[in-house]
Short mmCIF file of C-alpha atoms in Angstrom, two decimals:
data_model
loop_
_atom_site.label_atom_id
_atom_site.label_comp_id
_atom_site.label_asym_id
_atom_site.label_seq_id
_atom_site.Cartn_x
_atom_site.Cartn_y
_atom_site.Cartn_z
CA MET A 1277 52.94 46.86 158.82
CA ASN A 1278 53.22 45.70 155.39
CA PHE A 1279 50.90 48.69 153.87
CA VAL A 1280 53.86 51.19 155.55
CA SER A 1281 56.91 49.06 154.20
CA GLY A 1282 55.02 48.96 150.66
CA PHE A 1283 54.27 52.81 151.11
CA ILE A 1284 58.03 53.30 152.03
CA HIS A 1285 59.32 51.37 149.30
CA ARG A 1286 57.11 53.01 146.30
CA ARG A 1287 57.99 56.33 147.74
CA THR A 1288 61.72 55.52 147.70
CA GLU A 1289 61.35 54.00 144.13
CA LEU A 1290 59.33 57.32 143.23
CA VAL A 1291 62.74 59.18 144.51
CA LYS A 1292 64.86 56.82 143.29
CA GLN A 1293 63.52 57.35 139.31
CA LYS A 1294 62.96 60.68 139.90
CA SER A 1295 66.51 61.38 140.67
CA ILE A 1296 67.59 59.56 138.06
CA LYS A 1297 65.61 61.18 135.64
CA GLU A 1298 66.81 64.23 136.63
CA LEU A 1299 70.53 63.08 136.25
CA GLN A 1300 69.96 62.00 132.98
CA ASN A 1301 68.62 65.48 131.71
CA VAL A 1302 71.40 66.96 133.58
CA TRP A 1303 73.76 64.99 131.80
CA GLU A 1304 72.05 65.59 128.29
CA LYS A 1305 72.18 69.11 128.57
CA ILE A 1306 75.93 68.78 129.14
CA PHE A 1307 76.24 66.65 126.36
CA HIS A 1308 74.24 69.05 124.45
CA SER A 1309 76.26 71.97 125.49
CA SER A 1310 79.75 70.66 125.11
CA MET A 1311 78.53 69.20 121.74
CA LEU A 1312 77.21 73.33 120.78
CA VAL A 1313 80.67 74.21 122.38
CA LEU A 1314 82.72 71.70 120.22
CA LEU A 1315 81.23 72.49 117.14
CA SER A 1316 81.19 76.67 117.61
CA ALA A 1317 85.10 76.28 118.55
CA SER A 1318 85.29 74.06 115.04
CA VAL A 1319 83.85 76.50 112.76
CA LEU A 1320 85.57 79.33 114.38
CA TRP A 1321 88.81 77.66 113.57
CA ILE A 1322 87.68 76.51 110.36
CA SER A 1323 87.07 80.21 109.40
CA ILE A 1324 90.26 81.49 110.58
CA PHE A 1325 92.05 78.62 108.59
CA LEU A 1326 90.12 79.21 105.62
CA TYR A 1327 91.14 82.86 105.77
CA ILE A 1328 94.98 82.65 106.86
CA ALA A 1329 95.13 80.14 104.18
CA PHE A 1330 93.11 82.60 101.65
CA TYR A 1331 95.74 85.60 102.60
CA TYR A 1332 98.91 83.58 102.26
CA THR A 1333 97.73 82.69 98.82
CA TYR A 1334 96.39 86.46 97.63
CA ILE A 1335 99.12 88.67 99.68
CA PRO A 1336 102.32 88.18 97.53
CA ASN A 1337 105.39 89.01 99.73
CA ILE A 1338 105.95 92.59 99.81
CA SER A 1339 109.50 93.38 99.22
CA HIS A 1340 112.61 91.09 97.84
CA VAL A 1341 115.97 92.52 98.49
CA ARG A 1342 119.26 90.96 97.13
CA PRO A 1343 122.47 92.39 97.55
CA ILE A 1344 124.88 93.52 94.42
CA HIS A 1345 128.62 92.56 94.42
CA LEU A 1346 129.85 94.91 91.70
CA GLN A 1347 132.73 93.53 89.64
CA PHE A 1348 135.15 94.76 87.14
CA ASN A 1349 138.69 94.07 85.43
CA ALA A 1350 141.64 95.88 86.52
CA CYS A 1351 143.69 97.60 84.41
CA GLU A 1352 146.97 96.13 84.26
CA GLU A 1353 149.62 99.43 83.22
CA HIS A 1354 147.34 102.01 85.31
CA LYS A 1355 145.53 102.00 88.64
CA GLY A 1356 141.97 101.93 88.54
CA VAL A 1357 138.79 100.27 86.84
CA CYS A 1358 139.39 99.25 82.68
CA THR A 1359 135.43 98.14 82.66
CA TYR A 1360 132.31 99.29 83.70
CA PRO A 1361 131.52 97.76 87.09
CA SER A 1362 128.56 94.94 86.41
CA ALA A 1363 126.81 92.16 88.64
CA HIS A 1364 124.82 88.74 88.34
CA VAL A 1365 122.15 89.20 90.88
CA GLN A 1366 119.99 85.65 91.19
CA LEU A 1367 116.83 86.17 92.58
CA THR A 1368 115.70 82.19 92.96
CA LYS A 1369 116.76 78.99 92.07
CA ARG A 1370 113.28 78.07 91.41
CA HIS A 1371 111.17 78.35 88.87
CA GLN A 1372 109.48 81.33 89.33
CA LEU A 1373 109.63 84.08 92.37
CA LEU A 1374 107.05 86.82 91.49
CA MET A 1375 103.37 86.65 91.72
CA ILE A 1376 101.52 86.36 88.13
CA GLY A 1377 99.40 89.65 87.60
CA GLN A 1378 100.68 91.90 90.39
CA PRO A 1379 102.70 94.79 89.40
CA TYR A 1380 105.86 95.22 90.99
CA LYS A 1381 108.53 98.38 91.39
CA ILE A 1382 112.04 97.36 91.04
CA LEU A 1383 114.63 99.57 92.71
CA MET A 1384 118.42 99.47 92.80
CA TYR A 1385 120.24 101.83 96.06
CA LEU A 1386 123.97 103.06 95.54
CA GLU A 1387 125.31 103.69 98.72
CA MET A 1388 128.34 106.19 97.45
CA PRO A 1389 130.86 108.37 99.57
CA GLU A 1390 130.92 112.47 98.34
CA SER A 1391 134.54 111.93 97.13
CA PRO A 1392 135.94 114.72 94.88
CA THR A 1393 135.90 112.12 91.88
CA ASN A 1394 131.93 111.23 92.21
CA ILE A 1395 131.37 115.01 92.81
CA ASP A 1396 133.72 115.84 89.63
CA LEU A 1397 131.91 112.41 87.77
CA GLY A 1398 128.61 114.11 87.53
CA MET A 1399 125.78 112.26 85.69
CA PHE A 1400 126.15 108.19 84.72
CA MET A 1401 124.07 105.87 83.41
CA THR A 1402 122.76 102.70 85.47
CA CYS A 1403 121.33 100.06 83.03
CA ALA A 1404 119.53 96.27 84.17
CA TRP A 1405 118.64 93.51 82.21
CA LEU A 1406 115.89 90.68 83.18
CA LYS A 1407 116.39 87.55 82.20
CA ASP A 1408 114.26 83.99 82.75
CA LYS A 1409 115.79 80.91 83.54
CA SER A 1410 117.04 79.90 79.96
CA GLY A 1411 118.59 83.27 79.53
CA ASP A 1412 116.10 84.78 77.45
CA MET A 1413 116.03 88.63 77.86
CA ILE A 1414 112.82 89.64 79.35
CA SER A 1415 112.99 93.26 79.48
CA HIS A 1416 116.02 96.13 79.87
CA SER A 1417 116.17 99.47 81.55
CA CYS A 1418 118.74 102.14 82.00
CA ARG A 1419 118.49 105.50 84.62
CA SER A 1420 120.75 108.27 84.87
CA ALA A 1421 121.96 109.22 88.52
CA MET A 1422 124.32 111.75 89.93
CA LEU A 1423 125.26 113.24 93.79
CA HIS A 1424 123.21 115.50 94.98
CA TYR A 1425 124.43 119.17 94.71
CA ARG A 1426 125.83 120.88 98.12
CA SER A 1427 127.62 124.49 97.79
CA SER A 1428 130.61 124.66 99.56
CA LEU A 1429 129.40 126.75 102.39
CA LEU A 1430 126.53 123.79 102.92
CA ILE A 1431 129.69 121.28 102.80
CA THR A 1432 131.14 123.39 105.72
CA MET A 1433 128.33 124.06 107.88
CA LYS A 1434 127.69 120.69 108.01
CA THR A 1435 131.30 119.30 108.66
CA LEU A 1436 131.18 121.40 111.51
CA ILE A 1437 127.96 120.20 112.97
CA GLN A 1438 128.66 116.73 112.47
CA ALA A 1439 132.23 117.15 113.45
CA PRO A 1440 131.99 114.97 116.69
CA PHE A 1441 129.89 112.08 114.74
CA LEU A 1442 132.27 112.38 112.12
CA ILE A 1443 135.11 111.76 114.25
CA LEU A 1444 133.87 108.94 116.53
CA GLY A 1445 132.28 106.91 113.37
CA GLY A 1446 128.69 107.74 113.94
CA HIS A 1447 128.36 109.07 110.26
CA GLU A 1448 130.08 109.15 107.09
CA GLU A 1449 130.25 111.55 104.23
CA LYS A 1450 128.16 109.48 101.82
CA GLN A 1451 124.79 109.45 99.88
CA THR A 1452 122.33 106.76 99.29
CA LEU A 1453 120.87 107.03 95.67
CA THR A 1454 117.64 105.41 94.64
CA LEU A 1455 116.95 104.52 91.27
CA GLU A 1456 113.75 103.20 89.88
CA LEU A 1457 114.43 100.65 87.30
CA PHE A 1458 111.13 99.33 86.66
CA SER A 1459 107.97 101.64 87.53
CA ASP A 1460 105.25 98.67 86.70
CA TYR A 1461 106.62 95.54 86.04
CA GLU A 1462 104.16 92.52 85.53
CA GLU A 1463 105.68 89.07 85.64
CA ASP A 1464 105.27 86.82 82.46
CA GLN A 1465 103.65 83.37 83.16
CA ASN A 1466 105.41 81.88 80.34
CA HIS A 1467 108.87 83.44 80.93
CA PRO A 1468 109.51 84.64 84.64
CA VAL A 1469 112.42 86.42 85.67
CA THR A 1470 115.09 84.41 87.67
CA ASP A 1471 118.29 86.58 87.29
CA ILE A 1472 118.90 90.24 86.81
CA TYR A 1473 122.09 91.74 85.56
CA VAL A 1474 123.05 95.20 86.44
CA GLU A 1475 126.27 97.37 84.60
CA VAL A 1476 127.35 100.45 86.27
CA GLN A 1477 128.37 102.54 83.34
CA SER A 1478 131.16 104.40 84.62
CA ARG A 1479 134.89 103.56 85.24
CA PHE A 1480 135.83 106.05 87.48
CA ILE A 1481 133.00 105.93 90.18
CA HIS A 1482 133.34 104.85 93.52
CA ILE A 1483 130.62 102.61 95.21
CA TYR A 1484 130.27 101.45 98.78
CA SER A 1485 127.44 98.98 98.38
CA ALA A 1486 124.51 98.30 96.52
CA SER A 1487 121.33 96.52 96.20
CA ILE A 1488 118.35 95.49 94.76
CA HIS A 1489 114.61 95.73 96.02
CA ILE A 1490 111.75 94.58 94.21
CA ASN A 1491 108.44 96.02 96.01
CA ALA A 1492 104.91 94.96 94.86
CA ALA A 1493 102.83 97.89 94.36
CA LEU A 1494 99.77 96.99 95.87
CA SER A 1495 96.28 97.71 95.11
CA GLY A 1496 92.40 97.38 95.73
CA LEU A 1497 91.44 94.24 97.62
CA ARG A 1498 95.18 93.29 98.45
CA TYR A 1499 95.97 96.94 99.44
CA VAL A 1500 93.31 96.95 102.02
CA MET A 1501 94.06 93.29 103.35
CA PHE A 1502 97.45 94.45 103.52
CA THR A 1503 97.09 97.86 105.16
CA TRP A 1504 94.09 97.37 107.35
CA PRO A 1505 94.89 93.66 108.55
CA LEU A 1506 92.77 93.57 111.97
CA LEU A 1507 89.51 95.13 110.23
CA SER A 1508 90.24 92.64 107.15
CA ALA A 1509 90.61 89.56 109.25
CA LEU A 1510 87.61 90.68 111.15
CA LEU A 1511 85.29 91.23 108.31
CA GLY A 1512 86.75 87.84 106.27
CA ILE A 1513 86.55 85.68 109.55
CA SER A 1514 82.78 86.80 110.01
CA SER A 1515 82.14 86.05 106.08
CA ASN A 1516 83.57 82.67 106.36
CA LEU A 1517 81.61 82.06 109.46
CA VAL A 1518 78.56 83.13 107.91
CA PHE A 1519 78.66 80.95 104.85
CA ILE A 1520 80.01 77.68 106.73
CA VAL A 1521 76.68 78.16 109.17
CA PHE A 1522 74.82 78.48 106.03
CA ILE A 1523 75.69 75.30 104.65
CA CYS A 1524 75.91 73.21 107.63
CA SER A 1525 72.08 74.40 108.10
CA VAL A 1526 71.52 73.34 105.11
CA SER A 1527 73.29 70.37 105.03
CA TRP A 1528 71.36 69.49 108.68
CA TRP A 1529 67.68 70.42 107.08
CA GLN A 1530 68.65 67.57 104.12
CA LEU A 1531 69.68 65.09 106.33
CA TYR A 1532 67.11 65.41 109.33
CA GLY A 1533 64.91 67.90 108.31
CA PRO A 1534 61.14 66.93 107.45
CA LYS A 1535 60.70 64.39 104.83
CA GLU A 1536 59.70 65.29 100.97
CA ASP A 1537 56.19 64.20 101.38
CA LEU A 1538 55.50 65.87 104.89
CA ARG A 1539 57.29 69.21 103.13
CA SER A 1540 55.22 69.08 100.01
CA LEU A 1541 51.82 68.56 103.08
CA PHE A 1542 53.16 71.41 104.45
CA PHE A 1543 53.59 73.32 101.37
CA TYR A 1544 50.15 72.27 99.42
CA GLY A 1545 48.20 72.76 102.53
CA ARG A 1546 49.99 76.16 103.60
CA LEU A 1547 48.44 77.07 99.69
CA ARG A 1548 45.07 75.75 100.59
CA SER A 1549 44.73 77.86 103.34
CA LEU A 1550 45.60 80.60 101.51
CA ALA A 1551 43.29 79.79 98.49
CA THR A 1552 40.49 79.52 101.44
CA ASP A 1553 41.17 82.38 102.87
CA ASP A 1554 40.72 84.34 99.48
CA GLU A 1555 37.67 82.40 98.39
CA ASN A 1556 35.85 83.51 101.67
CA SER A 1557 36.88 87.02 101.28
CA PHE A 1558 35.79 86.78 98.04
CA PHE A 1559 32.12 85.29 98.72
CA TYR A 1560 31.72 87.64 102.19
CA LYS A 1561 32.61 90.58 99.33
CA GLU A 1562 30.03 89.60 97.30
CA GLU A 1563 27.67 89.42 100.21
CA GLU A 1564 28.08 92.74 101.05
CA ASP A 1565 27.87 93.89 97.72
CA GLU A 1566 24.45 92.29 97.11
CA ASP A 1567 23.24 93.83 100.70
CA GLU A 1568 24.55 97.13 99.70
CA HIS A 1569 22.37 96.98 96.35
CA GLU A 1570 19.13 95.63 98.26
CA GLU A 1571 19.49 98.81 100.34
CA GLU A 1572 19.71 101.10 97.69
CA GLU A 1573 16.76 99.46 95.93
CA GLU A 1574 14.74 100.01 99.13
CA GLU A 1575 15.72 103.47 99.69
CA LYS A 1576 14.62 104.22 96.08
CA GLU A 1577 11.02 102.53 96.76
#
């Protein structure tokens, strides 16, 4: 009876220990898997964060738009404008708006009615002055412009075709002129532009509205990153992943890898084995040469 109870107790303890060991193995696998997933997610998020930070640091704002509110002095004796329409456009209240080393195109848009005065006006000049925060002039540019010519026949046909839209207010008889004031402007680090002064050098011009557009002329890596954002993000995040995994692997090897003496023993042991193999091959080759020499002498005798 004691033998049977002892046997049952031993079997029970054996099954219990085996179950505990299997449970520990399962928990270890779950823990290792969770740590691996957490580490992979952390590395992935760090790679994404680094690429986003680099993108917003390296890629400038593509466009800056500012409205132009033209001002002039009215004539006292006669109706009309007695001075050239001009305006002060404040780009930023801060010290700097544009990115250093990035070329920009500065454009001016004029929305003008196709009035008889504008048509008879012909060409006119528009000038712009770039100034820094202290009021010093950085650059100056003037451009000429005029309304696009249209013959009487073309104007009549266009008016007849667009008559319903013109009556309902869907279209207007106007043109928008684009003046490229600066084609390749780069910001000066010591004197960044904060204000633009604009002047339309004609007292008889009619203007609906005007605006300044500062567009970044991207090239090289910036052009690729902005034009193909998904492909650039994939390549950038993959590069960050490879770099971070390499750094983590080297750090882990330095902290938890074999000690320096074991590494030295392994390295020198490997060299010793290679040297021994070379010596054995050398001696073996000498023995083969001696055997061949003896065979040649026997053949001669």
